[in-house]
């Protein structure tokens, strides 16, 4: 069995960590792996210090380091490859200021400096060394020094008037070159800045090939990286990851360019054709293309120079471009020296200058894109992640401006574009970013339209912004709520059982003594009456007071029974119960109070019998009816309606509905309706509906509530039908 080679660990500095650099780094690592024949894992160091620590501890094979890190680790490394920019592998730093407020070294005293980072060569170390060499220490020269993290932010601080001087790297110590680099970072605002001092040169930043690499791997990497620009088969764009045109092997004091290597396959062909597809000019870097000699091609037909297999497709492209007048592009495949190669060809029509007698010509540009095409699948995979990610993903600026939202985000939050920074999702994200999260803190959640969204927020540095992943955790939140409720009910049940047990004994002898006292008073009153004493009449008030005490004790007994109901199922006699008579009895008990509040509508359809305790079911219906009646005001008696209905559900279950036209309930009240001791009425114990819920649940049924503020509430009891073939009970239908 072949053991796969361990992957090489490639560590990038933190400055290469945002947006397109992530994709470029991934593709660069895969290009290396493809050419090296070994997997390469690309990682981003969280800081320059962390990257240096990994190098010191020998845990990395390849690293992109600053100029100072390259110099420091060069003696103990396999090799150091310096980046080439504008044909040079060393660079300067330029001190820049605002054009309307020019500075010199002599006028720097008391100004404010905007630096990039403490480990940035061009953005801090190089200019500070330059100033010190000329007798200007930074601490004595500048009134204020701040680190901004990137060149763009440091330059913008100068443009905004928050600082007076910043620095930027430059391959040449002259103004036009500096302006090109400035334009990369601040665009057209570069004209508002001007360089006023250049530092001495320093060797460029680059790639450190550590001693952890095997010599053969290090030699292969040096060969690959130093020829990437001239033999990369279309891979040159990947060098944009390092803002570089290539690499040279460093050898102090001044590295020399590597010897030129012949490119066997790579093609780069430029040609200009006349109207007969003859070569007016043709150029390739090696003097050959597609395995054929391209020297002395002028005046010869392109198909003759390149051969029919390679030339026919280019001639057809040039002819089509000339006829349409708009140019064109084509990709095609050829077998060259036993290998399958892919080429991209572009044709551009060049019209003659006005008044010229010259004819129209066609310019051709052909590039070998074989290896770049092989990486396209990975590029599309990376680029498609936001689009195909099944959960909402968006990016916003620090001001809440929406920069991007994937299709899942627009589906989940259709008002995202309309509400913008005022959308609850964006507001929660900005609040999290401004507050800052503690270590181990749970991610923020937002509740929208009955769904819970958990937000994972990442800070983007340049440009500043926030990347947000929203995960639908509604099911989890509901489960957590159910577990919390079950846990609370278990604790409440234990408490209710203990309280009920402790209250039962005193209630028992209280009721017994009340009965004894009442009987004794009645006996004494009769004896006094027989003796003709007037004191017997005075005992009536005492008996009345004792009656009220007994009523209170009976109410306490009922509450204790309800508490015990919460802790365990009460002893009950299961029997076949006909629900309509139970409902009629419950209605008769509330009819006196109902008469002054609402009109009664009954719709009792035939329903099957149920297995249950008739007394407990009567308690349930009485609780529901009392809540419905008390929800309706006497002031709206003419409008109010209490509707009670029974019918058989689609699955044969028995359904009882109690509907009122009262004030309704807010969502937060409705969510806690069946919680023990929760009530909105001062005189209520808050046990009626919770006990009713427990009774219905013990019978295998459900009790649910629906409510709208200002419209009313519907309470629905669903009970399983008794397993019997008996006919449904008769029912009455009417209005009372």
XYZ file of C-alpha atoms in Angstrom:
736
model
C 0.000 0.000 0.000
C 1.330 3.445 -0.934
C 1.495 5.863 1.970
C 0.398 9.344 0.806
C 2.969 12.091 1.214
C 2.443 14.416 4.154
C 1.195 17.841 3.037
C 3.522 20.827 3.015
C 2.407 23.612 5.323
C 2.426 27.038 3.630
C 1.881 29.952 6.025
C 0.894 33.406 4.774
C 1.320 36.689 6.607
C -1.883 38.343 7.918
C -1.735 41.187 5.391
C -2.752 38.655 2.714
C -5.947 37.719 4.428
C -9.045 39.297 2.934
C -11.455 38.786 0.066
C -9.665 37.892 -3.186
C -6.432 36.956 -1.394
C -8.181 33.959 0.167
C -9.076 32.606 -3.271
C -5.675 33.483 -4.728
C -3.896 31.761 -1.845
C -5.985 28.613 -2.282
C -5.314 28.504 -6.010
C -1.606 29.242 -5.541
C -1.333 26.339 -3.089
C -3.105 24.012 -5.511
C -0.879 25.135 -8.387
C 2.187 24.322 -6.272
C 0.729 20.947 -5.316
C -0.052 20.181 -8.942
C 3.510 20.897 -10.060
C 5.251 19.466 -6.995
C 3.246 16.258 -6.841
C 2.588 16.716 -3.103
C -0.355 18.286 -1.276
C 0.143 21.852 -0.052
C -2.040 23.278 2.732
C -2.268 27.078 2.783
C -2.945 28.798 6.122
C -3.208 32.421 7.213
C -1.203 33.508 10.257
C -3.246 35.611 12.705
C -0.302 38.028 13.163
C 3.303 38.648 12.121
C 4.360 37.546 15.600
C 2.497 34.237 15.237
C 4.120 33.608 11.844
C 7.559 34.263 13.332
C 6.828 31.929 16.237
C 5.871 29.135 13.818
C 9.163 29.680 11.952
C 11.226 29.635 15.146
C 9.564 26.443 16.379
C 10.010 24.706 13.011
C 6.343 23.958 12.358
C 6.104 25.322 8.814
C 7.643 24.325 5.466
C 7.044 27.464 3.441
C 6.197 30.970 4.648
C 5.605 34.394 3.157
C 7.625 36.742 5.350
C 8.484 40.400 5.626
C 11.841 41.687 4.392
C 13.221 41.540 7.949
C 11.948 38.002 8.514
C 13.454 36.832 5.232
C 16.822 38.300 6.223
C 16.657 36.943 9.781
C 15.755 33.367 8.802
C 17.859 33.120 5.640
C 20.979 31.587 7.315
C 19.019 28.613 8.707
C 16.645 28.101 5.754
C 16.937 25.955 2.665
C 16.424 29.068 0.541
C 14.837 32.512 0.504
C 13.126 33.742 -2.660
C 12.727 37.520 -2.902
C 9.771 39.037 -4.738
C 10.468 40.888 -7.971
C 8.567 44.115 -8.625
C 9.141 46.405 -11.587
C 12.203 44.306 -12.427
C 13.795 44.724 -8.954
C 14.058 42.473 -5.897
C 14.615 45.367 -3.495
C 12.533 48.439 -2.760
C 12.400 51.773 -0.977
C 9.864 53.463 1.251
C 8.479 56.895 0.444
C 7.250 59.371 3.044
C 4.106 61.086 1.718
C 2.011 64.033 2.872
C -0.933 66.068 1.583
C -0.095 68.055 -1.539
C -1.554 71.307 -0.152
C 0.565 70.958 3.021
C 4.025 69.839 1.817
C 6.579 68.647 4.365
C 10.333 68.119 4.566
C 12.530 66.335 7.077
C 13.138 69.714 8.712
C 9.413 70.435 9.163
C 8.383 67.011 10.518
C 8.717 68.068 14.142
C 5.339 67.999 15.919
C 3.415 66.264 13.097
C 1.263 63.131 13.306
C 2.355 59.841 11.720
C 0.101 57.114 10.347
C 1.997 53.815 10.321
C 0.870 50.442 8.979
C 2.012 47.904 11.607
C 4.977 47.444 13.964
C 6.354 44.591 11.790
C 5.672 46.281 8.428
C 8.911 47.037 6.590
C 7.805 49.785 4.208
C 5.007 50.907 6.499
C 7.109 51.435 9.655
C 10.545 49.838 10.145
C 12.305 51.159 7.036
C 11.165 54.818 7.373
C 11.887 54.809 11.138
C 15.443 53.544 10.488
C 15.864 56.165 7.769
C 14.770 58.965 10.091
C 16.970 57.727 12.905
C 19.992 57.618 10.594
C 19.396 61.314 9.927
C 19.009 62.248 13.564
C 15.226 62.168 13.830
C 13.945 59.626 16.354
C 10.252 58.907 15.861
C 9.313 59.484 19.507
C 10.899 62.961 19.520
C 9.816 63.923 16.009
C 6.134 63.060 15.971
C 3.470 64.517 18.205
C 1.309 61.413 17.640
C 1.874 57.958 16.132
C -0.846 55.458 15.272
C -0.890 52.031 13.616
C -3.727 51.531 11.115
C -3.150 47.943 9.963
C -2.965 48.503 6.179
C -1.400 50.955 3.736
C -4.820 52.039 2.508
C -6.037 52.963 5.984
C -2.827 54.813 6.810
C -3.042 56.828 3.580
C -6.728 57.543 4.135
C -5.889 58.892 7.588
C -3.632 61.477 5.898
C -6.295 62.295 3.303
C -8.889 62.754 6.064
C -6.635 65.106 8.032
C -6.297 62.641 10.925
C -2.535 62.377 10.287
C 0.105 64.444 8.484
C 2.500 61.822 7.134
C 2.365 58.182 6.039
C 4.684 55.874 4.111
C 4.384 53.486 1.182
C 6.729 51.065 -0.537
C 8.134 51.922 -3.983
C 10.319 49.928 -6.373
C 12.009 53.138 -7.611
C 12.772 56.325 -5.646
C 10.913 58.671 -7.971
C 7.496 60.322 -7.898
C 5.769 58.704 -10.876
C 6.449 55.198 -9.546
C 5.147 56.183 -6.110
C 1.970 57.553 -7.677
C 1.307 54.200 -9.328
C 1.465 52.483 -5.926
C -0.652 55.202 -4.322
C -3.316 54.770 -6.979
C -3.549 51.055 -6.112
C -4.602 51.963 -2.574
C -6.549 55.250 -2.772
C -7.524 55.489 -6.437
C -7.916 58.960 -7.929
C -7.152 60.553 -4.556
C -3.459 59.839 -5.175
C -3.200 63.302 -6.751
C -3.927 64.776 -3.315
C -0.761 63.175 -1.904
C 2.888 63.864 -2.678
C 6.140 62.044 -1.720
C 8.765 64.224 -0.046
C 11.459 61.760 1.115
C 12.781 58.352 0.014
C 14.565 55.814 2.183
C 17.560 53.667 1.309
C 16.722 50.325 -0.432
C 16.081 47.062 1.343
C 15.856 43.541 -0.005
C 12.253 42.640 -0.776
C 9.912 40.442 1.186
C 9.543 36.918 -0.063
C 9.166 33.187 0.469
C 11.124 31.349 3.154
C 11.790 27.673 2.407
C 12.549 26.303 5.864
C 14.951 23.543 6.866
C 11.954 21.312 7.591
C 11.759 20.726 3.835
C 13.696 17.878 2.288
C 16.467 19.071 -0.012
C 14.767 17.564 -3.057
C 11.486 19.319 -2.267
C 13.278 22.609 -1.646
C 15.137 22.361 -4.968
C 11.900 21.544 -6.791
C 10.131 24.507 -5.174
C 12.956 26.884 -6.094
C 12.742 25.723 -9.711
C 8.950 26.057 -9.798
C 8.761 29.452 -8.130
C 11.611 31.129 -10.016
C 10.175 30.068 -13.403
C 6.507 30.650 -12.649
C 6.364 33.925 -14.562
C 8.138 32.619 -17.679
C 6.896 29.046 -17.744
C 3.677 29.121 -15.788
C 1.246 28.093 -18.514
C -1.036 31.002 -17.714
C -0.346 30.968 -13.961
C 1.151 34.480 -13.885
C -2.070 35.989 -12.419
C -1.490 33.947 -9.258
C 1.565 36.084 -8.533
C -0.893 38.886 -7.788
C -1.230 37.232 -4.383
C 2.203 38.673 -3.567
C 1.868 41.833 -5.689
C 4.869 40.422 -7.519
C 6.064 39.605 -11.023
C 8.152 36.656 -9.955
C 10.852 35.475 -7.539
C 14.650 35.343 -7.498
C 16.890 33.247 -5.299
C 18.377 35.529 -2.653
C 22.174 35.655 -2.266
C 23.588 38.601 -0.369
C 24.634 41.294 -0.960
C 22.754 41.499 -4.299
C 20.920 38.531 -5.789
C 21.323 37.775 -9.450
C 18.507 36.753 -11.744
C 18.197 32.999 -12.296
C 19.422 31.624 -15.611
C 16.799 31.501 -18.318
C 15.219 28.120 -18.853
C 13.727 26.945 -22.078
C 9.960 26.533 -21.888
C 9.009 23.287 -23.544
C 5.276 23.727 -23.772
C 4.307 27.233 -22.748
C 3.140 29.378 -25.658
C 2.788 33.114 -25.842
C 2.236 34.214 -29.404
C 1.465 37.683 -30.777
C 0.822 38.255 -34.466
C -0.585 40.805 -36.884
C -2.262 39.478 -40.032
C -3.255 41.144 -43.273
C -6.535 40.568 -45.130
C -5.203 37.302 -46.589
C -4.186 35.966 -43.119
C -0.515 36.446 -43.906
C 1.865 37.286 -41.085
C 2.892 40.930 -41.112
C 4.539 40.381 -37.719
C 4.766 37.341 -35.445
C 6.557 37.010 -32.099
C 7.029 34.295 -29.468
C 9.398 34.333 -26.461
C 11.240 31.210 -27.621
C 11.113 31.575 -31.412
C 8.847 28.553 -31.712
C 5.210 27.663 -31.149
C 3.232 24.433 -31.277
C 6.495 22.574 -31.947
C 7.304 24.604 -35.087
C 9.909 27.274 -35.821
C 8.228 30.707 -35.999
C 11.235 32.737 -37.095
C 11.091 34.403 -40.521
C 7.275 34.161 -40.540
C 6.678 37.581 -42.114
C 4.890 37.380 -45.443
C 3.901 33.728 -44.981
C 0.372 32.440 -44.366
C -0.309 31.818 -40.668
C -1.553 28.294 -41.336
C 1.697 27.517 -43.165
C 3.834 28.839 -40.294
C 1.967 27.053 -37.471
C 0.687 24.036 -39.344
C -2.914 23.237 -40.235
C -3.860 21.799 -36.833
C -2.822 24.890 -34.845
C -3.260 27.494 -37.567
C -6.739 26.620 -38.863
C -8.537 27.655 -35.649
C -6.595 30.941 -35.485
C -7.260 31.753 -39.137
C -10.984 31.117 -38.648
C -11.000 33.392 -35.576
C -9.140 36.178 -37.416
C -11.445 35.918 -40.439
C -14.606 36.041 -38.274
C -13.275 39.054 -36.376
C -12.457 40.917 -39.593
C -15.902 40.277 -41.069
C -17.794 41.257 -37.886
C -15.483 44.135 -37.004
C -15.820 43.474 -33.254
C -13.070 40.956 -32.514
C -13.494 37.655 -30.728
C -12.084 35.022 -28.409
C -11.833 31.253 -28.572
C -10.400 28.438 -26.468
C -9.240 25.241 -28.133
C -7.291 22.071 -27.435
C -4.280 20.678 -29.289
C -1.974 17.690 -29.006
C 1.556 19.121 -28.826
C 4.534 16.773 -28.573
C 2.388 14.084 -27.007
C 0.662 16.351 -24.455
C -2.867 17.764 -24.482
C -2.667 21.563 -24.168
C -5.367 24.247 -23.889
C -5.005 27.655 -25.567
C -6.900 30.928 -25.357
C -6.774 33.098 -28.473
C -8.046 36.656 -28.898
C -8.466 38.560 -32.147
C -8.763 42.352 -32.458
C -9.510 44.238 -35.673
C -7.219 47.207 -36.282
C -8.733 49.756 -38.657
C -6.342 52.053 -40.629
C -5.915 55.660 -39.570
C -8.223 58.185 -41.313
C -6.788 59.128 -44.711
C -4.396 56.194 -44.734
C -4.248 53.839 -47.725
C -3.323 50.883 -45.501
C -5.776 48.022 -45.247
C -7.462 46.633 -42.140
C -5.339 44.207 -40.147
C -6.103 41.669 -37.420
C -4.073 41.311 -34.205
C -3.843 37.881 -32.573
C -2.800 37.006 -29.030
C -2.469 33.324 -28.084
C -1.685 32.013 -24.595
C -1.228 28.540 -23.165
C -3.753 28.285 -20.297
C -3.456 24.561 -19.618
C -2.575 24.715 -15.934
C -4.761 27.716 -15.198
C -7.700 25.900 -16.801
C -7.024 22.895 -14.566
C -7.418 25.213 -11.575
C -10.674 26.761 -12.822
C -12.754 24.023 -11.246
C -11.288 24.927 -7.846
C -11.824 28.613 -8.566
C -15.496 28.041 -9.387
C -15.878 25.891 -6.271
C -14.517 28.677 -4.088
C -16.410 31.415 -5.884
C -19.706 29.519 -5.764
C -19.667 29.064 -1.979
C -21.631 32.249 -1.154
C -24.121 31.591 -3.952
C -24.755 27.931 -3.122
C -24.470 28.172 0.654
C -27.859 26.915 1.892
C -28.066 29.411 4.742
C -28.243 33.210 4.565
C -24.903 34.981 4.218
C -24.349 38.706 3.845
C -21.705 41.393 4.166
C -22.379 44.860 5.520
C -20.261 47.950 6.070
C -19.704 49.349 9.534
C -22.451 51.873 8.730
C -24.923 49.073 7.984
C -24.796 49.481 4.204
C -25.502 46.131 2.526
C -22.615 45.098 0.269
C -23.690 41.576 -0.575
C -26.395 39.048 0.234
C -26.621 35.556 -1.213
C -29.874 34.136 -2.643
C -30.647 32.301 0.616
C -30.501 35.633 2.475
C -32.968 37.282 0.090
C -35.294 34.272 0.383
C -35.222 34.257 4.191
C -35.369 38.053 4.529
C -37.279 39.441 1.514
C -37.310 42.945 3.053
C -33.523 43.070 3.458
C -32.929 45.494 0.584
C -35.947 47.627 1.452
C -35.096 48.079 5.135
C -31.324 48.168 4.675
C -29.488 49.285 7.805
C -32.811 49.316 9.672
C -33.337 45.579 9.238
C -33.284 43.758 12.626
C -30.624 41.363 11.327
C -28.294 44.225 10.393
C -29.045 46.106 13.612
C -28.186 43.044 15.715
C -24.961 42.567 13.754
C -23.860 46.181 14.230
C -24.775 46.081 17.929
C -22.645 42.958 18.375
C -19.696 44.551 16.563
C -19.874 47.777 18.583
C -20.241 45.996 21.907
C -17.569 43.375 21.282
C -17.944 39.749 22.307
C -16.416 38.166 25.383
C -14.458 34.913 25.064
C -16.887 31.981 25.082
C -19.921 34.232 24.657
C -22.831 32.723 22.763
C -23.474 34.201 19.312
C -26.288 36.750 19.009
C -29.750 35.571 17.973
C -32.567 37.432 16.247
C -36.243 36.449 16.227
C -38.055 37.305 13.001
C -41.459 36.086 11.849
C -41.601 33.320 14.430
C -38.153 31.992 13.513
C -34.927 32.245 15.494
C -31.686 33.101 13.651
C -28.276 32.581 15.218
C -25.668 34.966 13.812
C -21.995 34.189 13.288
C -20.245 37.509 12.701
C -16.688 37.895 11.370
C -14.851 41.201 11.225
C -13.403 42.213 7.846
C -10.380 44.473 8.075
C -9.741 46.051 4.693
C -12.159 47.452 3.763
C -13.806 47.416 7.162
C -17.028 45.502 7.349
C -18.821 42.492 8.780
C -19.505 39.093 7.263
C -22.605 37.445 8.706
C -23.820 33.856 8.546
C -27.414 33.410 9.759
C -28.441 29.924 10.882
C -32.068 28.965 11.451
C -32.119 27.533 14.990
C -35.900 27.633 15.501
C -36.156 23.879 16.090
C -33.327 24.008 18.599
C -34.851 26.974 20.419
C -38.198 25.225 20.595
C -36.522 22.122 21.961
C -34.635 24.227 24.524
C -37.892 25.901 25.542
C -39.597 22.528 25.931
C -36.704 21.163 27.984
C -36.681 24.304 30.127
C -40.421 24.054 30.625
C -40.199 20.348 31.460
C -37.409 21.037 33.930
C -39.367 23.857 35.517
C -42.528 21.767 35.649
C -40.609 18.953 37.330
C -39.291 21.361 39.960
C -42.726 22.913 40.320
C -44.294 19.469 40.655
C -41.913 18.585 43.464
C -42.702 21.872 45.181
C -46.451 21.421 44.640
C -46.345 17.901 46.080
C -44.468 19.125 49.159
C -46.761 22.143 49.659
C -49.895 20.053 49.100
C -48.724 17.473 51.620
C -47.892 20.113 54.242
C -51.214 21.961 53.729
C -53.462 18.904 53.702
C -53.150 18.101 57.420
C -53.869 21.608 58.766
C -56.719 21.952 56.241
C -58.177 18.644 57.391
C -58.365 19.563 61.050
C -59.368 23.156 60.170
C -62.374 21.866 58.206
C -63.159 19.283 60.902
C -63.069 21.912 63.662
C -65.148 24.311 61.558
C -67.797 21.601 61.129
C -67.661 20.862 64.878
C -67.920 24.582 65.796
C -70.845 25.086 63.399
C -72.715 22.113 64.789
C -72.056 23.204 68.397
C -73.229 26.761 67.671
C -76.410 25.423 66.098
C -77.004 23.235 69.196
C -76.369 26.157 71.591
C -78.611 28.473 69.558
C -81.472 25.963 69.711
C -81.016 25.530 73.480
C -81.037 29.293 74.056
C -84.141 29.688 71.895
C -85.938 27.021 73.931
C -85.015 28.921 77.088
C -86.402 32.124 75.572
C -83.004 33.869 75.618
C -82.338 36.594 73.053
C -78.674 35.578 72.863
C -79.613 32.807 70.395
C -80.369 35.391 67.719
C -76.922 36.991 68.127
C -75.234 33.686 67.281
C -76.526 33.927 63.687
C -73.813 36.437 62.787
C -71.168 34.135 64.239
C -72.494 31.194 62.186
C -72.436 33.350 59.058
C -68.783 34.294 59.741
C -67.877 30.638 60.248
C -69.605 29.807 56.951
C -67.384 32.303 55.132
C -64.328 30.785 56.819
C -65.449 27.349 55.648
C -65.880 28.643 52.086
C -62.293 29.976 52.226
C -61.033 26.663 53.571
C -62.860 24.804 50.768
C -61.177 27.096 48.215
C -57.811 26.349 49.774
C -58.609 22.657 49.510
C -59.363 23.073 45.801
C -56.060 24.932 45.271
C -54.167 22.146 47.061
C -55.859 19.577 44.834
C -54.849 21.593 41.759
C -51.266 21.802 43.029
C -51.194 18.049 43.478
C -52.555 17.701 39.974
C -49.390 19.428 38.697
C -47.136 16.957 40.479
C -48.861 13.722 39.518
C -51.987 12.432 37.826
C -54.874 12.442 40.313
C -56.695 9.236 41.137
C -59.646 9.094 38.789
C -62.225 6.683 37.518
C -61.921 6.130 33.778
C -65.263 5.650 32.086
C -66.991 6.315 28.805
C -68.015 9.971 28.863
C -70.507 11.777 26.651
C -69.069 15.293 26.300
C -72.138 17.311 25.280
C -73.971 16.862 28.619
C -70.737 17.757 30.438
C -70.507 20.941 28.356
C -74.181 21.753 29.003
C -73.636 21.409 32.759
C -70.545 23.664 32.631
C -72.519 26.258 30.640
C -75.296 26.232 33.215
C -72.748 27.127 35.918
C -71.519 30.237 34.026
C -74.884 31.275 32.577
C -75.515 33.863 35.293
C -72.298 35.760 34.589
C -72.552 35.167 30.833
C -76.001 36.792 30.657
C -74.506 40.235 31.366
C -71.485 39.911 29.068
C -72.275 38.105 25.791
C -74.669 36.099 23.652
C -74.209 32.319 23.606
C -74.000 30.343 20.365
C -73.873 26.546 20.446
C -72.949 24.256 17.595
C -72.921 20.743 19.037
C -72.400 18.190 16.303
C -72.344 14.423 16.936
C -69.064 13.269 18.490
C -67.852 9.869 19.725
C -67.540 8.973 23.397
C -64.202 9.504 25.133
C -62.430 7.666 27.946
C -61.987 9.955 30.944
C -63.152 11.261 34.287
C -66.425 13.165 33.937
C -65.690 15.392 36.946
C -62.234 16.332 35.674
C -63.526 17.040 32.168
C -66.235 19.238 33.677
C -63.460 21.118 35.526
C -61.617 21.639 32.221
C -64.663 22.997 30.384
C -65.640 25.207 33.319
C -62.141 26.735 33.400
C -62.222 27.401 29.646
C -65.689 28.936 29.769
C -64.850 31.159 32.752
C -61.741 32.473 31.017
C -63.732 33.175 27.861
C -66.538 34.965 29.749
C -64.128 37.063 31.850
C -62.238 38.131 28.687
C -65.363 39.959 27.437
C -66.393 43.296 28.920
C -69.931 44.040 30.071
C -69.695 47.344 28.167
C -69.663 45.425 24.861
C -72.327 42.887 25.820
C -74.389 43.630 22.713
C -71.456 42.791 20.445
C -69.818 39.964 22.372
C -70.414 36.328 21.420
C -69.379 33.138 23.197
C -69.378 30.275 20.708
C -69.074 26.686 21.910
C -68.818 23.913 19.324
C -68.145 20.178 19.117
C -67.277 18.165 16.041
C -65.343 15.118 14.918
C -61.854 15.730 13.517
C -60.525 14.204 10.282
C -58.812 11.421 12.230
C -61.884 10.531 14.279
C -60.791 12.582 17.286
C -63.221 14.669 19.350
C -62.823 18.442 19.063
C -64.305 21.013 21.443
C -63.910 24.736 20.661
C -64.569 27.645 23.011
C -64.380 30.943 21.140
C -64.860 34.446 22.533
C -64.836 37.955 21.043
C -62.947 39.472 23.949
C -59.816 41.598 24.134
C -57.496 38.832 22.903
C -53.918 38.298 24.013
C -50.506 39.592 22.995
C -48.058 36.962 21.611
C -45.922 37.071 24.754
C -48.996 36.407 26.944
C -50.231 33.634 24.643
C -46.825 31.918 24.843
C -47.148 31.591 28.650
C -50.882 30.867 28.829
C -50.564 27.336 30.235
C -47.761 28.083 32.684
C -48.663 27.492 36.356
C -49.279 30.690 38.380
C -49.136 32.871 35.247
C -52.140 35.205 35.147
C -53.107 38.677 33.990
C -55.989 38.941 36.483
C -55.174 40.071 40.037
C -57.803 37.841 41.673
C -56.752 34.671 39.830
C -54.350 31.981 41.112
C -53.085 31.254 37.594
C -53.739 27.520 37.999
C -56.989 27.025 36.056
C -55.599 26.684 32.530
C -52.402 24.922 33.612
C -54.439 22.303 35.474
C -56.797 21.990 32.482
C -53.779 21.445 30.232
C -52.467 18.750 32.577
C -55.859 16.978 32.669
C -56.254 16.992 28.874
C -52.661 15.806 28.402
C -53.201 12.961 30.895
C -56.059 11.760 28.697
C -53.814 11.655 25.639
C -55.277 14.848 24.193
C -54.075 18.389 23.459
C -55.201 21.842 24.546
C -54.162 24.736 22.354
C -54.950 28.440 22.144
C -55.119 30.960 19.303
C -55.597 34.658 19.937
C -55.443 38.070 18.282
C -55.483 41.298 20.192
C -58.804 43.125 19.738
C -60.380 40.125 17.972
C -60.688 37.334 20.522
C -59.396 33.935 21.604
C -60.154 30.352 20.627
C -59.350 27.486 23.002
C -59.448 24.036 21.409
C -59.563 20.685 23.212
C -58.757 17.590 21.150
C -59.368 14.195 22.758
C -58.971 10.701 21.302
C -62.215 8.851 20.745
C -62.876 5.831 22.927
C -61.999 2.563 21.155
C -65.608 1.549 20.682
C -68.082 1.015 17.843
C -70.893 2.735 19.706
C -72.766 5.371 17.812
C -71.919 9.009 18.550
C -74.024 10.640 21.163
C -76.935 12.794 20.029
C -76.418 16.495 20.209
C -78.489 19.629 20.306
C -78.011 22.688 18.222
C -79.356 26.153 19.043
C -78.779 29.654 20.205
C -79.149 30.924 23.719
